[in-house]
Tab-separated table of C-alpha atoms in Angstrom:
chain	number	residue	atom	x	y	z
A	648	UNK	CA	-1.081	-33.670	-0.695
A	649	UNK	CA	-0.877	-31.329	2.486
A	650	UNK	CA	-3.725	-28.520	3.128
A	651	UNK	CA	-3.582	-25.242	1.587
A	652	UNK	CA	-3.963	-21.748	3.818
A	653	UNK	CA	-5.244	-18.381	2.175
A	654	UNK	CA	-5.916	-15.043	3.059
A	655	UNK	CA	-9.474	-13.120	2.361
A	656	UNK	CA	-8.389	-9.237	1.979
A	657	UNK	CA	-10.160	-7.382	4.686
A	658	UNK	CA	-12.120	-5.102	2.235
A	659	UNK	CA	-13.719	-8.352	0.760
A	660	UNK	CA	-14.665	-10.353	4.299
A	661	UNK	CA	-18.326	-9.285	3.873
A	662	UNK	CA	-18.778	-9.855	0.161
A	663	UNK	CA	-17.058	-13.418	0.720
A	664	UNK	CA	-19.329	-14.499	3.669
A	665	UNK	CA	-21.958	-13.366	1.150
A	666	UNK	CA	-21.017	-16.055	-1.652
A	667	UNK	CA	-22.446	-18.914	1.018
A	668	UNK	CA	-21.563	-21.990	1.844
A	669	UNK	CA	-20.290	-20.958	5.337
A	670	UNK	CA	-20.236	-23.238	8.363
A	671	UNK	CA	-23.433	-23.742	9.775
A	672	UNK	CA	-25.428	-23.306	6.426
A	673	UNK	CA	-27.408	-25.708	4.799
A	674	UNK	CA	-25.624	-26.360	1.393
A	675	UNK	CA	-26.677	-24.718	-1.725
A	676	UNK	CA	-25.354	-27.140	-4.273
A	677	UNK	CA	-23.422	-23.827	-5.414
A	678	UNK	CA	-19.651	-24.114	-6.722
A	679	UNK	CA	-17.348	-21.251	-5.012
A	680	UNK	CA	-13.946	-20.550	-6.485
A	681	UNK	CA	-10.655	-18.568	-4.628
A	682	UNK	CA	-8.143	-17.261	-7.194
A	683	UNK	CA	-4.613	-17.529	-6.335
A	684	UNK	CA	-2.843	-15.817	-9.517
A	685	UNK	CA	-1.124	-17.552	-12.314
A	686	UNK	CA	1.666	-18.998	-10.626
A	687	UNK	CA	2.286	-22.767	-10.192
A	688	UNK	CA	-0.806	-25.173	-9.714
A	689	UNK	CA	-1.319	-24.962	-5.951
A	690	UNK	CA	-0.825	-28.202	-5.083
A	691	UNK	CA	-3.881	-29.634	-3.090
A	692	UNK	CA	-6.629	-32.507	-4.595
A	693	UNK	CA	-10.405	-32.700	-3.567
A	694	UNK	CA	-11.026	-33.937	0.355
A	695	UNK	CA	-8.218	-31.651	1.396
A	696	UNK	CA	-9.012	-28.483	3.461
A	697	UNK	CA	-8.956	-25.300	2.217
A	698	UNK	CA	-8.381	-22.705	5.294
A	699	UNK	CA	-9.152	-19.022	5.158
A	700	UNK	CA	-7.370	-16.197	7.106
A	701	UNK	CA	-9.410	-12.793	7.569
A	702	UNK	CA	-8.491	-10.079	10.051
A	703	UNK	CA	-5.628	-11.642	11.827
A	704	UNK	CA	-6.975	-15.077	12.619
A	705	UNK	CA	-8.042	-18.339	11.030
A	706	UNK	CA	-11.247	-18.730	10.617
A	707	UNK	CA	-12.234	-22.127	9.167
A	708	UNK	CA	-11.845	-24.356	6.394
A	709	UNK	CA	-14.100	-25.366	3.635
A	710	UNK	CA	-13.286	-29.105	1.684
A	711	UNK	CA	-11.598	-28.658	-1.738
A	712	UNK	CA	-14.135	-30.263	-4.800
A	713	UNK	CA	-11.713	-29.184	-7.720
A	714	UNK	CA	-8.710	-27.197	-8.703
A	715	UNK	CA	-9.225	-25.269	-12.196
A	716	UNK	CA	-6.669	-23.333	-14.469
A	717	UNK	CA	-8.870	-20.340	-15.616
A	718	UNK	CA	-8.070	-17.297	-17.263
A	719	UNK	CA	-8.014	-15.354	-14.158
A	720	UNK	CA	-5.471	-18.072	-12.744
A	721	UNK	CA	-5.713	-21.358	-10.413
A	722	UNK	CA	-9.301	-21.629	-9.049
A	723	UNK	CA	-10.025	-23.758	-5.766
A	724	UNK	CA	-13.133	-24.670	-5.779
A	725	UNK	CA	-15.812	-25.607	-2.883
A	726	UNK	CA	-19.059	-26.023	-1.968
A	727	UNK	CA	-20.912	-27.327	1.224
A	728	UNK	CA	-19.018	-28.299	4.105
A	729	UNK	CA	-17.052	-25.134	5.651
A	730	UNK	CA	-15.965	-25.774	9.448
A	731	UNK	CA	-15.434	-22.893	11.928
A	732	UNK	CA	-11.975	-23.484	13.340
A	733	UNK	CA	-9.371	-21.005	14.433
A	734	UNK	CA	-5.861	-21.568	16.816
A	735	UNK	CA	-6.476	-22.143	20.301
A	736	UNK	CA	-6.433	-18.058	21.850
A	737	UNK	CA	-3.103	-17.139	23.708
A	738	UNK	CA	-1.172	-19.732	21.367
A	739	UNK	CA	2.264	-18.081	19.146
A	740	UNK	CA	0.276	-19.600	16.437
A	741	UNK	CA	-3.044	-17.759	16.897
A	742	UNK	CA	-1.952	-14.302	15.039
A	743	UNK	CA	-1.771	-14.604	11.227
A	744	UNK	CA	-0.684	-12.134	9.174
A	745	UNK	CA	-2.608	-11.758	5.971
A	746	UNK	CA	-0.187	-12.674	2.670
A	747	UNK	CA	-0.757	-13.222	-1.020
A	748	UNK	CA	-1.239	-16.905	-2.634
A	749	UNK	CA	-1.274	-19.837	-0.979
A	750	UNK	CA	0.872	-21.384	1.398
A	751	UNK	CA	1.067	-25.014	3.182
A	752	UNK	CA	-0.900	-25.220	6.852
A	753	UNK	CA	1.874	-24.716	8.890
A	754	UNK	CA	0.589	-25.926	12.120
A	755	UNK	CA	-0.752	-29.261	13.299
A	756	UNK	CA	-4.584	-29.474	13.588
A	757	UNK	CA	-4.340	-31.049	16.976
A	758	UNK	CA	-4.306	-26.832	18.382
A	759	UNK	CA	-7.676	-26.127	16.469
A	760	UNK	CA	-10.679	-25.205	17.913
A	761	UNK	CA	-14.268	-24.173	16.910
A	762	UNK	CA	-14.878	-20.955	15.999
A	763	UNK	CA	-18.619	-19.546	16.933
A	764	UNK	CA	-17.768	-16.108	16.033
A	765	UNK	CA	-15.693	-16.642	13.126
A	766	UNK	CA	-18.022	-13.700	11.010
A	767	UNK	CA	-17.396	-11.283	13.586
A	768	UNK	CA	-14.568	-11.772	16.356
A	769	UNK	CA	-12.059	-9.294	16.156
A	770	UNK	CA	-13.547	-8.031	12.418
A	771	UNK	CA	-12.657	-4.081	12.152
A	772	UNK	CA	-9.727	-3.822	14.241
């Protein structure tokens, strides 16, 4: 099964770096969840990368533990493990407009590189 990409809504960057688990924390043991609606069962299984989109860019990917049907719709669930990645600057593929759901990773992981200022870079414009 291929990777999944989602989009954090701007308004909610700060309350979702606040849930933990980021890159470069010390795990908590904590389960996280992302909610992508009631539509079809997003089709991903634990190991594969979950990648998050805030504020025009990519900004890292967490491991996938489990994928839940809850009232609220599909929950992907993580914990521990987030990596800081984004698209190589100055590359077509390095703006991202935000979108709703899920989609497939549309670009090959060979153009990734760490992200050091994945919290902040280019938050608030």
């Amino acid at each position: 099964m291929p990777d999944l990409v989602v989009t954090v809504p701007k308004r909610l960057w700060r309350m979702w770096i606040d849930e933990g688990d980021c890159p470069g924390d010390p795990p908590t043991g904590d389960e996280s969840s992302f909610y992508v609606g009631h539509r079809r069962r997003p089709n991903i299984a634990p190991g594969e990368r979950l990648y998050i989109v805030c504020w025009g860019r990519l900004r890292g990917y967490a491991p996938v533990t489990r994928v839940v049907q809850k009232r609220q719709g599909w929950a992907i669930c993580r914990e521990g493990g987030a990596v800081a990645v984004t698209i190589r600057p100055f590359h077509w593929l390095a703006r991202i407009k935000g979108f709703r759901g899920w989609r497939y990773r549309w670009w090959d992981i060979c153009i990734e590189v760490p992200f050091p200022g994945w919290k902040t870079d280019e938050v608030g414009r």
